[in-house]
mmCIF file of C-alpha atoms in Angstrom:
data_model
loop_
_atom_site.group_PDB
_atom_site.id
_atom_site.type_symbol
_atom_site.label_atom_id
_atom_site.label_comp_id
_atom_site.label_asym_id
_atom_site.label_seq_id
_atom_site.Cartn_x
_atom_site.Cartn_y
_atom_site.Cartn_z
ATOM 1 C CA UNK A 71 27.915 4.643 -27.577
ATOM 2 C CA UNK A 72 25.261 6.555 -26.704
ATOM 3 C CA UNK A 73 22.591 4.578 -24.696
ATOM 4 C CA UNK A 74 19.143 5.202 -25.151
ATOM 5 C CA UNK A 75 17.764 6.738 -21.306
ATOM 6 C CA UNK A 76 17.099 3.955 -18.952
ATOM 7 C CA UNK A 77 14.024 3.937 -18.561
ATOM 8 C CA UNK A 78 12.658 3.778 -22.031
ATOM 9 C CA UNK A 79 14.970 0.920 -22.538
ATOM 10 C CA UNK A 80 11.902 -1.055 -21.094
ATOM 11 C CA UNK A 81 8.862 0.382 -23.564
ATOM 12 C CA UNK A 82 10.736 0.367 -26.818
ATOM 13 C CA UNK A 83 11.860 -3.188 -28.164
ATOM 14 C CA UNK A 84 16.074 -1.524 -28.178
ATOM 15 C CA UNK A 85 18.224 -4.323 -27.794
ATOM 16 C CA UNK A 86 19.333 -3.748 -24.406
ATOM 17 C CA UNK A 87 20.072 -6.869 -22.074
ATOM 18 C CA UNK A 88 17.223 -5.324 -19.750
ATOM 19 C CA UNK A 89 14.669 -4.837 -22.161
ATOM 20 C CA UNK A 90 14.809 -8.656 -23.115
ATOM 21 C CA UNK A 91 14.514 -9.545 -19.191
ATOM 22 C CA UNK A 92 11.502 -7.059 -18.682
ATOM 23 C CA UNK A 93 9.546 -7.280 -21.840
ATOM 24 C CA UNK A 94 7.366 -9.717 -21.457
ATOM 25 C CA UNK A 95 6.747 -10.284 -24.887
ATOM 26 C CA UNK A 96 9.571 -12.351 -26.436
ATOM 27 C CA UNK A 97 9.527 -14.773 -23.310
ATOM 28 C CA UNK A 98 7.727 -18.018 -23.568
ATOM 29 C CA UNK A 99 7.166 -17.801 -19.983
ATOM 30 C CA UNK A 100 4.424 -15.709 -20.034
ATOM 31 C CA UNK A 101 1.181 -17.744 -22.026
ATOM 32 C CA UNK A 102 -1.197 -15.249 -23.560
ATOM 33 C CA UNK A 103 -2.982 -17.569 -24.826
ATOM 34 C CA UNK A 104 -4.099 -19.280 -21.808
ATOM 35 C CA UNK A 105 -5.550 -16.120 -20.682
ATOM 36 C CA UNK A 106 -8.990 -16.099 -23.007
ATOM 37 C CA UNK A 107 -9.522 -19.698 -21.855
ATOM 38 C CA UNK A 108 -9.878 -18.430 -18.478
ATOM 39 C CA UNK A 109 -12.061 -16.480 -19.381
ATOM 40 C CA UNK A 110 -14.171 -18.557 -21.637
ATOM 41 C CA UNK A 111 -14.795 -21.174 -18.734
ATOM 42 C CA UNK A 112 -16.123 -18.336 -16.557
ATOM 43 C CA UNK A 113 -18.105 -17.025 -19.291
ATOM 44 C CA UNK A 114 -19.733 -20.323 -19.941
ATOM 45 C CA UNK A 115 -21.452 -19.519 -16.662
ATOM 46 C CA UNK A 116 -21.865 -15.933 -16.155
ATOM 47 C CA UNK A 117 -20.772 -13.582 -19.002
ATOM 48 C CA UNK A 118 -18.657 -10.827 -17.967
ATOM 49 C CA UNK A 119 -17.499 -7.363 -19.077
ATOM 50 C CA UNK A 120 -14.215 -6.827 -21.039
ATOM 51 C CA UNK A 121 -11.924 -5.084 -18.908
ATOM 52 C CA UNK A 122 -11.791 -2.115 -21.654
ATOM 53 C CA UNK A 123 -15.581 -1.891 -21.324
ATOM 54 C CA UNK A 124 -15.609 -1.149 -17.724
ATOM 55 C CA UNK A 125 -16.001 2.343 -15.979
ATOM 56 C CA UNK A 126 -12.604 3.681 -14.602
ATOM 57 C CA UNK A 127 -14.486 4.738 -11.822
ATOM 58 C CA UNK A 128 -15.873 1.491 -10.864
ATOM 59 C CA UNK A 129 -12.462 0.865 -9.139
ATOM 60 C CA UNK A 130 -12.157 4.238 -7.408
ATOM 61 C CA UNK A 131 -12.917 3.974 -3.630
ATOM 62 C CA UNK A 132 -11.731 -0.233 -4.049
ATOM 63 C CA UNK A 133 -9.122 -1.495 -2.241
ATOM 64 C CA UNK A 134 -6.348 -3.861 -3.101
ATOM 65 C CA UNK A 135 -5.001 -6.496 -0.304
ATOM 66 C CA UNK A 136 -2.130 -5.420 1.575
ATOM 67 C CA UNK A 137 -0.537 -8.801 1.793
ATOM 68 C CA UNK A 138 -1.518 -9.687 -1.870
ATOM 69 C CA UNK A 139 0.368 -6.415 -2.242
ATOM 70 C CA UNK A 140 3.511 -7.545 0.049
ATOM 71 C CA UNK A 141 3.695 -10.833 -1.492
ATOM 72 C CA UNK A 142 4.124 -9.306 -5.258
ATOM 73 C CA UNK A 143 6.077 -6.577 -4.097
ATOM 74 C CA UNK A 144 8.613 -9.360 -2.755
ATOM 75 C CA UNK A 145 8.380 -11.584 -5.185
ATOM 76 C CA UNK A 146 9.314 -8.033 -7.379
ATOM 77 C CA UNK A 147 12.210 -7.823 -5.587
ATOM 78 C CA UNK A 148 13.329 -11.217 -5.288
ATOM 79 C CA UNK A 149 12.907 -11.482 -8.938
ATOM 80 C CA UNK A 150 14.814 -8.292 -9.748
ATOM 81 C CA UNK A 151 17.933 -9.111 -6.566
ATOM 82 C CA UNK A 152 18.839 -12.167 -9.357
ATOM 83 C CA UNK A 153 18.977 -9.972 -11.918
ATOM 84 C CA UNK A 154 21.353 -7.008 -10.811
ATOM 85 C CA UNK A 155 25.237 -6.523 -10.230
ATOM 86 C CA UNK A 156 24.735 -4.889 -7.447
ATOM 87 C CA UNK A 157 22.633 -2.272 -5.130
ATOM 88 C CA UNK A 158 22.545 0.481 -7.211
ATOM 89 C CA UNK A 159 21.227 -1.418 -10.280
ATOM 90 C CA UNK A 160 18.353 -3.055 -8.076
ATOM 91 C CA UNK A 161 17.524 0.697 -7.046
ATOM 92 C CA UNK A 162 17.215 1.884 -10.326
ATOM 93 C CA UNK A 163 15.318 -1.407 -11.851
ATOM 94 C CA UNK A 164 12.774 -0.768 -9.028
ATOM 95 C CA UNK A 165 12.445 2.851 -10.266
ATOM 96 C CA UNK A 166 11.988 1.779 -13.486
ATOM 97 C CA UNK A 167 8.852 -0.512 -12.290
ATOM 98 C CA UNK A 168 7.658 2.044 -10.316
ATOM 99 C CA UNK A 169 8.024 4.767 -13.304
ATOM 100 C CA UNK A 170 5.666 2.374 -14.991
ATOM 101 C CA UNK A 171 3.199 2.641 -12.812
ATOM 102 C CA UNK A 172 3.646 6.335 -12.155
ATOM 103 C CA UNK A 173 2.494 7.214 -15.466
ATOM 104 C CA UNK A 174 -0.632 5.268 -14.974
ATOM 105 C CA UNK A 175 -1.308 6.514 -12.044
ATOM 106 C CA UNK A 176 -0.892 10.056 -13.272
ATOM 107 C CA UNK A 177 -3.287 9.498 -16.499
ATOM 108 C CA UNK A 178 -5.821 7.943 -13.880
ATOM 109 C CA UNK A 179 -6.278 10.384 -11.651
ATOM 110 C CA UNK A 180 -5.758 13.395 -14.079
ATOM 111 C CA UNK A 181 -8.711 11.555 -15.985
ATOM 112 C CA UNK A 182 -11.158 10.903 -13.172
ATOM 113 C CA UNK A 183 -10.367 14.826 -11.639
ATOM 114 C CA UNK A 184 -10.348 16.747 -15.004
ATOM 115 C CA UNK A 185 -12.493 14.496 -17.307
ATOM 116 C CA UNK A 186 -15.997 15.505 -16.400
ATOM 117 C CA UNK A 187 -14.915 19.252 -15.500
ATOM 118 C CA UNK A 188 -15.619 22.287 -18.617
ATOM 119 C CA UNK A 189 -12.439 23.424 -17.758
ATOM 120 C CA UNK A 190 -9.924 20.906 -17.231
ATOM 121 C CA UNK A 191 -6.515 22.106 -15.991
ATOM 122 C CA UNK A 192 -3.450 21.210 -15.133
ATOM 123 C CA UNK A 193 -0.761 22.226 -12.431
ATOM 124 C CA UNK A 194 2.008 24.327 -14.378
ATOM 125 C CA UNK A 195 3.759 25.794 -11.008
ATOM 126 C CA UNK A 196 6.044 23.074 -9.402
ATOM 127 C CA UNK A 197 5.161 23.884 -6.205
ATOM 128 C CA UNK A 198 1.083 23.111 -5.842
ATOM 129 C CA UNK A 199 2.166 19.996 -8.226
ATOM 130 C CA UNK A 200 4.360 18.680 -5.178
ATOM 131 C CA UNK A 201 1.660 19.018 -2.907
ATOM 132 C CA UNK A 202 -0.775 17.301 -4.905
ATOM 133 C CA UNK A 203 2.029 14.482 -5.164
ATOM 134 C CA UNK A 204 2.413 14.725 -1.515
ATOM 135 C CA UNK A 205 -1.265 14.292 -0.654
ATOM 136 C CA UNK A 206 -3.651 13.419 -3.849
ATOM 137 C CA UNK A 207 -0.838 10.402 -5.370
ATOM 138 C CA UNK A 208 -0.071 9.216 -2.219
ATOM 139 C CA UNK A 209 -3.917 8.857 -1.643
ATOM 140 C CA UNK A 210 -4.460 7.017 -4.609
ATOM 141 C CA UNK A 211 -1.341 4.617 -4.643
ATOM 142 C CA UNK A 212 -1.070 3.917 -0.406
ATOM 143 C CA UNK A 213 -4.384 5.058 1.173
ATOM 144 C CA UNK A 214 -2.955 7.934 2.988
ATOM 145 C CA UNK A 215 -1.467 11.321 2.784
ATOM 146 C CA UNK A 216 2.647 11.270 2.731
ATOM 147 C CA UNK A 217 4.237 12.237 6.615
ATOM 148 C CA UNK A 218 6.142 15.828 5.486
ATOM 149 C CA UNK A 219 7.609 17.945 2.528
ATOM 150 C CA UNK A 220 10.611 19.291 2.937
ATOM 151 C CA UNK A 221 13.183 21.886 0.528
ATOM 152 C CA UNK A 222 16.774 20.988 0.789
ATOM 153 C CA UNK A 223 18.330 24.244 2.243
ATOM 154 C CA UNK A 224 21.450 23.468 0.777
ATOM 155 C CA UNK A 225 20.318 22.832 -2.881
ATOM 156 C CA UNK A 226 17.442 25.073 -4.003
ATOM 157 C CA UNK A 227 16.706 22.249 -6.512
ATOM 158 C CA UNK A 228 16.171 19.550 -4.490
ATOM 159 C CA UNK A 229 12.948 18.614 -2.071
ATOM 160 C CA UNK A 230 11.947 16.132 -0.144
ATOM 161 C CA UNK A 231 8.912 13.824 0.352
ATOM 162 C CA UNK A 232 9.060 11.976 3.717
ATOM 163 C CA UNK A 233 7.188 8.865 4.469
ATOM 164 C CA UNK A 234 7.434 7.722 7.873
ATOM 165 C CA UNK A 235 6.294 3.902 7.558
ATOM 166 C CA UNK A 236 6.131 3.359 3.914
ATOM 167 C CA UNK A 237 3.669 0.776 2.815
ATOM 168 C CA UNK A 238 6.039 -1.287 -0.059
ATOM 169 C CA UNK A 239 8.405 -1.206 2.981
ATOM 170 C CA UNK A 240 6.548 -2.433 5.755
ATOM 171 C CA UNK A 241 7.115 -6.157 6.027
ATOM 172 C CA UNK A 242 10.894 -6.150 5.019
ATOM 173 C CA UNK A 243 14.040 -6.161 6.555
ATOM 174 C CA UNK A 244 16.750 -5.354 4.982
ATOM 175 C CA UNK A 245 20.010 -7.229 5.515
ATOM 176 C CA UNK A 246 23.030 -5.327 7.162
ATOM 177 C CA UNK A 247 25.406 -5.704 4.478
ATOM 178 C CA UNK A 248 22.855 -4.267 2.047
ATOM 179 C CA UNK A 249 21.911 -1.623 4.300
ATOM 180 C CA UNK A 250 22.339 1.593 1.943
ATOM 181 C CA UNK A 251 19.571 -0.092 -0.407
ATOM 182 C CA UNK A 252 16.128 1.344 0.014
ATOM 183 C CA UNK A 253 13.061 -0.716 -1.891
ATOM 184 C CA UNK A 254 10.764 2.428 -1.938
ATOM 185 C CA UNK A 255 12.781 3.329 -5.127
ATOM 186 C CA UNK A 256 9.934 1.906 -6.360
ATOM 187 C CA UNK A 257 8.106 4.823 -5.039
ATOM 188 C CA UNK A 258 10.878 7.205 -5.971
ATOM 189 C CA UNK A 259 9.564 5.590 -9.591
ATOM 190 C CA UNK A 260 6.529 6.677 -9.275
ATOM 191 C CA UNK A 261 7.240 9.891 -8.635
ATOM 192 C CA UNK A 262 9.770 10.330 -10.759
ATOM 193 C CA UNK A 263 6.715 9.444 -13.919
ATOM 194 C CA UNK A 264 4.411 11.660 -12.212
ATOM 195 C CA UNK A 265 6.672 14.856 -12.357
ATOM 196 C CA UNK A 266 7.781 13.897 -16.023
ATOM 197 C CA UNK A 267 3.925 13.669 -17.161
ATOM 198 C CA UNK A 268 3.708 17.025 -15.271
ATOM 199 C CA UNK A 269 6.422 18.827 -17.287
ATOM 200 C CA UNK A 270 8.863 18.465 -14.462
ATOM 201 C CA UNK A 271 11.632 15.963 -15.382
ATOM 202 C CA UNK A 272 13.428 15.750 -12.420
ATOM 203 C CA UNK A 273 15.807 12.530 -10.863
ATOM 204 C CA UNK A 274 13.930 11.085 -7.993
ATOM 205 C CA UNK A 275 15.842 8.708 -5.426
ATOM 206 C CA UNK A 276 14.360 7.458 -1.790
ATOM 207 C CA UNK A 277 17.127 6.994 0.912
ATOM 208 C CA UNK A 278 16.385 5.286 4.370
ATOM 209 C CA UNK A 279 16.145 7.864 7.060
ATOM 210 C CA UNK A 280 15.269 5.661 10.160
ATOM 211 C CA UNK A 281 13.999 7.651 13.347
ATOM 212 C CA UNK A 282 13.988 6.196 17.213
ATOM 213 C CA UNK A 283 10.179 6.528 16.734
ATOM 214 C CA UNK A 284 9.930 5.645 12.412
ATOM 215 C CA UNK A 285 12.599 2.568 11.493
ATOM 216 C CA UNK A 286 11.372 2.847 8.063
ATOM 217 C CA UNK A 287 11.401 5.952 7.445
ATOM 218 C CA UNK A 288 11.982 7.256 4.315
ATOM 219 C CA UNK A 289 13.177 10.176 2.205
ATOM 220 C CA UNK A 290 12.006 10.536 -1.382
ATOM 221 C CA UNK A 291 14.520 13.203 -2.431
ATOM 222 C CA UNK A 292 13.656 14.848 -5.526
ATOM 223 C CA UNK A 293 16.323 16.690 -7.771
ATOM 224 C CA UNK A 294 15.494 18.979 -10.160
ATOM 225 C CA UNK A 295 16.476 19.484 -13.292
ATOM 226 C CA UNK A 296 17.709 22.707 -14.399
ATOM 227 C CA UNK A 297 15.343 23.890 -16.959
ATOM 228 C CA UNK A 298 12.644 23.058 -14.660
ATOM 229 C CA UNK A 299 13.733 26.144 -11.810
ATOM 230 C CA UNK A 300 14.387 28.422 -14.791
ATOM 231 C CA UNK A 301 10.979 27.983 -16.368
ATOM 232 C CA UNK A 302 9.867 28.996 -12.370
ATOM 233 C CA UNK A 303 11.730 31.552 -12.450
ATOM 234 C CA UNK A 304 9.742 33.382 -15.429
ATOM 235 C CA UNK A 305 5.852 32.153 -14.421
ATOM 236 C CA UNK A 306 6.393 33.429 -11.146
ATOM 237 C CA UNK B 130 2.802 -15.063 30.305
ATOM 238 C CA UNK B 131 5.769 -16.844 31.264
ATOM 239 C CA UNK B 132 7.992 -18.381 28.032
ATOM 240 C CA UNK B 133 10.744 -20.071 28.299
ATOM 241 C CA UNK B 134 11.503 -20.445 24.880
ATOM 242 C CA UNK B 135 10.230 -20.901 21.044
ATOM 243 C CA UNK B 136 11.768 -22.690 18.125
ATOM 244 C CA UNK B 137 10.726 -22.620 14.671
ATOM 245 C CA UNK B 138 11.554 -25.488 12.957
ATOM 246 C CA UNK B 139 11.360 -26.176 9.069
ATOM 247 C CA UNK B 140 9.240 -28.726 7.130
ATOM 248 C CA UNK B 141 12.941 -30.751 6.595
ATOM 249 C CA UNK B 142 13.085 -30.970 10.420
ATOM 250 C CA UNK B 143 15.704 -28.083 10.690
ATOM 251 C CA UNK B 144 15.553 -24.822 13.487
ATOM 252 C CA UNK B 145 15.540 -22.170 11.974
ATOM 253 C CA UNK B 146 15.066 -20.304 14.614
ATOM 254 C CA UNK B 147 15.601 -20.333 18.407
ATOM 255 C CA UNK B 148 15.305 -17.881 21.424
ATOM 256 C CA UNK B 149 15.437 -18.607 25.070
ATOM 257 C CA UNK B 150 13.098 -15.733 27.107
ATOM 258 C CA UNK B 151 13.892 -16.186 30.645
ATOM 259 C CA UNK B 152 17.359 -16.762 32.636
ATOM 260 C CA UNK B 153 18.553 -20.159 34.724
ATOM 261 C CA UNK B 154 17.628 -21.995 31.801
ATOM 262 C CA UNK B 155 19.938 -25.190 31.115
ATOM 263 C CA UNK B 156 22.545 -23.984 28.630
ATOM 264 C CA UNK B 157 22.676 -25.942 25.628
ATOM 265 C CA UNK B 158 24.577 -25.624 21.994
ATOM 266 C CA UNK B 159 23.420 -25.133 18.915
ATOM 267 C CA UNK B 160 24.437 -28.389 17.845
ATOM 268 C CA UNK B 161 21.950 -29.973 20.902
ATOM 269 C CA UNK B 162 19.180 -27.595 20.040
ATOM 270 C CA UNK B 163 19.800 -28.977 16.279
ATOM 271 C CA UNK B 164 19.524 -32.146 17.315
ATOM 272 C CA UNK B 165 16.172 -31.899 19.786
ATOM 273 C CA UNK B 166 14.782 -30.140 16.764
ATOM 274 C CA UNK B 167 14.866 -32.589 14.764
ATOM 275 C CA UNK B 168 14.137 -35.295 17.260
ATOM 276 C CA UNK B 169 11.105 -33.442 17.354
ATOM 277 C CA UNK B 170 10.058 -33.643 14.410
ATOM 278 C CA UNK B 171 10.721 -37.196 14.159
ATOM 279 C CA UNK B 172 8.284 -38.219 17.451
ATOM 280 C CA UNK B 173 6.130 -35.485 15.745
ATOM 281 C CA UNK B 174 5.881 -37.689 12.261
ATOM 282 C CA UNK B 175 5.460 -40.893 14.882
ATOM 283 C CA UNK B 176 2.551 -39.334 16.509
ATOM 284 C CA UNK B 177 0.372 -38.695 13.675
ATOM 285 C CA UNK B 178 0.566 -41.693 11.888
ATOM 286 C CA UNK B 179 -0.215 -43.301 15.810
ATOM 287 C CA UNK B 180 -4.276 -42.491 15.558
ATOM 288 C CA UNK B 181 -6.454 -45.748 14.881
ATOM 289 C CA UNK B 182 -9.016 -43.645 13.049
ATOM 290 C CA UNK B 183 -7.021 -42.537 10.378
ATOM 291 C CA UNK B 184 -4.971 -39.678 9.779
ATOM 292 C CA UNK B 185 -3.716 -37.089 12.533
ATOM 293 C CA UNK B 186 -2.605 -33.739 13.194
ATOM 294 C CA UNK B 187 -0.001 -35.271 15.905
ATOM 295 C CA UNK B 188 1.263 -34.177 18.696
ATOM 296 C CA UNK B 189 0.411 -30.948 20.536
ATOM 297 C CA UNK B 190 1.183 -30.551 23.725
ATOM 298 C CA UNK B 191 3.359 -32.577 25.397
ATOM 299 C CA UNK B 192 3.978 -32.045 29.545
ATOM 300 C CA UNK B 193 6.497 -32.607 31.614
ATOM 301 C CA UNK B 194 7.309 -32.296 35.605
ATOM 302 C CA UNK B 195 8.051 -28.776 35.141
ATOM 303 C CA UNK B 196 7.083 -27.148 31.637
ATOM 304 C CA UNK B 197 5.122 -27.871 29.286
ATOM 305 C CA UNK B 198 5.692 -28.073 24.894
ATOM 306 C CA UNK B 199 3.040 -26.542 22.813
ATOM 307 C CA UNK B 200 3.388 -27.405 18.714
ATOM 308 C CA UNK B 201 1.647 -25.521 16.036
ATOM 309 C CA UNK B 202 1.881 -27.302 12.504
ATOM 310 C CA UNK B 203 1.307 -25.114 10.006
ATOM 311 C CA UNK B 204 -0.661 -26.239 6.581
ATOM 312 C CA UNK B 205 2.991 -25.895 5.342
ATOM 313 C CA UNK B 206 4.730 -28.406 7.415
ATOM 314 C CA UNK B 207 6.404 -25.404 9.682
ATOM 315 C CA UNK B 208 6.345 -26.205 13.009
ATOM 316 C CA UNK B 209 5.874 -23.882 16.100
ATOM 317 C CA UNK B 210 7.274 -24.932 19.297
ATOM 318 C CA UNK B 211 6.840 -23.020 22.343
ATOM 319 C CA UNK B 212 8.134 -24.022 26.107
ATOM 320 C CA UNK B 213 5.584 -22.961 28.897
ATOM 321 C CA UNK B 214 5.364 -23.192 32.492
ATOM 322 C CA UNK B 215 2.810 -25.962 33.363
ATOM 323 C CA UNK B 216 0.168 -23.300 34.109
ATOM 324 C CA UNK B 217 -1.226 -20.973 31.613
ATOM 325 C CA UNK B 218 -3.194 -21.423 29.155
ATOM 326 C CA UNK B 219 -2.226 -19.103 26.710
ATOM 327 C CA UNK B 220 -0.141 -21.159 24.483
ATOM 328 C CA UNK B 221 -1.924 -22.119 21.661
ATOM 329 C CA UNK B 222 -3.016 -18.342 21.014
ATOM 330 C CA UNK B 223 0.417 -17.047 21.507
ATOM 331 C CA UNK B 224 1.647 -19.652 18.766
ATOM 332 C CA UNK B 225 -1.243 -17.954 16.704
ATOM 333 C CA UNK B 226 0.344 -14.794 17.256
ATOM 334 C CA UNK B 227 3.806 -15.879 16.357
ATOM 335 C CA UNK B 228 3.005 -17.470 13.278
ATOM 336 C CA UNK B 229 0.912 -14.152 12.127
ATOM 337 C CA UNK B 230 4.283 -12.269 12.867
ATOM 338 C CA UNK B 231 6.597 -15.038 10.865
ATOM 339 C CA UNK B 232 4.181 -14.502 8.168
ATOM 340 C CA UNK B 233 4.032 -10.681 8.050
ATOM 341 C CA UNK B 234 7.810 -10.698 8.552
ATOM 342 C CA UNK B 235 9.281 -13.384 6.984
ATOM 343 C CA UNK B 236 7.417 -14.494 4.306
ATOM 344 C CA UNK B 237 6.777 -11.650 2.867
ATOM 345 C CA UNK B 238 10.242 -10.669 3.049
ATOM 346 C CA UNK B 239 12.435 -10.636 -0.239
ATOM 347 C CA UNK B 240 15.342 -11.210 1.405
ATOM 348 C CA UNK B 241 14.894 -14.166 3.493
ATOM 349 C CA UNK B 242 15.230 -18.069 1.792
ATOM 350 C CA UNK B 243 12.356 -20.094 2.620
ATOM 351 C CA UNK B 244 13.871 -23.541 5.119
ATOM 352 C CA UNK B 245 16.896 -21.300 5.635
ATOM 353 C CA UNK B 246 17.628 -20.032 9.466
ATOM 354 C CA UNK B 247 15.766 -16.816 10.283
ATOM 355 C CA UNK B 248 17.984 -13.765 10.360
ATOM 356 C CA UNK B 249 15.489 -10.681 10.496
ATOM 357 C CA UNK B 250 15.240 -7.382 12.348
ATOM 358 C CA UNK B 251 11.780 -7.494 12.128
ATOM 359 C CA UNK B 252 11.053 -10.637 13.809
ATOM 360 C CA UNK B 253 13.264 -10.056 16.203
ATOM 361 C CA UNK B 254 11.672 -7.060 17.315
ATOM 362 C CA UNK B 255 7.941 -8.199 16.883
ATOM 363 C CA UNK B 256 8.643 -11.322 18.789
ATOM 364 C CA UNK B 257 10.687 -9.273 21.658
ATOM 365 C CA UNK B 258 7.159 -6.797 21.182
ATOM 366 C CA UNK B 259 4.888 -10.075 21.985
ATOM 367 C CA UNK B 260 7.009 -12.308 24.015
ATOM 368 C CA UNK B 261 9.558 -10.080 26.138
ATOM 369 C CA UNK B 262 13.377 -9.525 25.591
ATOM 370 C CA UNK B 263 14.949 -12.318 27.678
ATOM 371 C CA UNK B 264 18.384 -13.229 26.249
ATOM 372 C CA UNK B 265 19.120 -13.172 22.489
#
């Protein structure tokens, strides 16, 4: 049987065993109802904006809690751990969460840089699209520009994005005997959707590459596809 | 300043965690350091309920001839035990600075189970950052 790609398997209502555990429509668990009554006792007092009404550039320059952050980003992974066969399938549920957010991410930032500009453009060359990955995503998602890029010399399709104390990463420890698992897949994720909105579907893993100096340092390795260096090949 | 040890014991009354930091100490085995643990936390759940004007956070330092044990309860129930030389004073903001790291690296860690014993590079190595190597 031919199975739909992984990571749509979450967006379209297919009948695969992970879209049922990730959708969170179908689950009584989550109450959408009890949202608006939130609301409505707050709004007795003060009345406040719908969240669609609100500029997107409000939130720009705001920061969110780091250890709000940690705590979700555990509870992420706790929640996911009970759900998996193994370390593989954790890696690539956490790069499905994080390909969620990557396309977000990508629409946000494309909107707030291009929207008010005559001209708005977009990268085409793979290249100045990495760099704005390395430095202008990495801004937006962790505060701070990523440590190094690197090209694989022994795969001409394959870079590198090195963080050297990734922020998802920062309070965990991973156990010995799970030791070849890296969380920032999550990252990988988001890098993965931001090279797809581009026009550069590529297959993006992170691997642990601890340092004397960086323990958590890691290696977002990015591989190509092939249509991707061909298309290169003729803009250049 | 001097430590000679810290325990971390759960809200059940179990360690979770225990590390001696200086040499010469008396040599005990887990089992003992199972059971002072959760002596502990018995004469711990004695001592609050001992206050004539109600309720109590218990006991928080209590001396001896030659060291000295310094609690920290937690809103939580965990408890933070550290053995001092008599002299120093130090304690109470060094238990402040262990339970920060416990928080930063085991709480927020996906892979540890709260109440269960406290296996963690991390806090190993923050601890050993704050408090010295000694033996492991």
């Amino acid at each position: 049987m031919q199975q739909p790609h992984s990571r749509f398997s979450v967006l379209s209502n297919s009948s695969l065993s992970s879209a049922d555990l990730l959708s969170p429509t179908g689950s009584s668990r989550f109450s959408l109802p009890s949202a608006p009554s939130i609301n409505a006792t707050l709004g007795q007092t003060r009345q406040r904006p719908n969240i669609y009404d609100r500029n997107l550039n409000k939130t720009r320059s705001s920061e969110v809690s780091a250890s709000a952050f940690a705590f979700l980003f555990s509870e992420i992974v706790q929640y996911t751990q009970k759900r998996v066969s193994g370390i593989n399938d954790l890696e690539r549920r956490l790069n499905i969460l994080g390909y969620r957010v990557g396309m977000r991410v990508l629409e946000l930032m494309t909107w707030r840089a291009e929207s008010s500009s005559k001209a708005p453009k977009r990268e085409i060359r793979f290249l100045p699209a990495l760099m704005s990955i390395h430095t202008q995503v990495w801004r937006a998602v962790f505060g701070r520009p990523a440590d190094a890029i690197e090209k694989s010399v022994e795969n001409e399709d394959e870079y590198m994005i090195i963080d050297n104390d990734p922020l998802p990463e920062r309070h965990i420890s991973v156990p010995r005997d799970m030791s070849q698992l890296s969380c920032s897949s999550f990252t990988a994720g988001i890098v993965e959707a931001v090279l797809d909105g581009l026009g550069f579907p590529a297959r993006v893993t992170a691997h642990n590459t601890p340092t004397q100096q960086y323990p958590s340092r890691t290696t977002i390795l990015i591989k190509l596809e092939k249509s991707v260096l061909e298309r290169e090949e003729i803009v250049k | 300043m001097v430590v000679f040890g810290l325990w971390v014991i759960n809200k059940a009354g179990g360690l979770v965690y225990q590390r001696n930091f200086t040499d010469g100490l008396a040599q005990l085995t887990s089992n003992e350091y199972l059971v002072l643990a959760g002596t502990l936390h018995g004469i711990h759940a004695i001592t609050s309920r001992l206050s004539p004007t109600g309720p109590s956070s218990g006991a928080q330092v209590i001396e001896g001839e030659s060291f000295k044990l310094t609690i920290l309860l937690t809103v939580t129930g965990t408890k933070f035990v550290l053995l001092t030389p008599l002299v120093g004073t130090a304690a109470e903001s060094t238990l402040q600075k262990v339970y920060e790291i416990y928080s930063d690296t085991v709480m927020k860690n996906p892979f540890h189970t709260p109440e269960m014993p406290i296996r963690i590079d991390g806090f190993d190595s923050r601890i050993t950052a704050l408090l010295g190597s000694g033996q492991s």
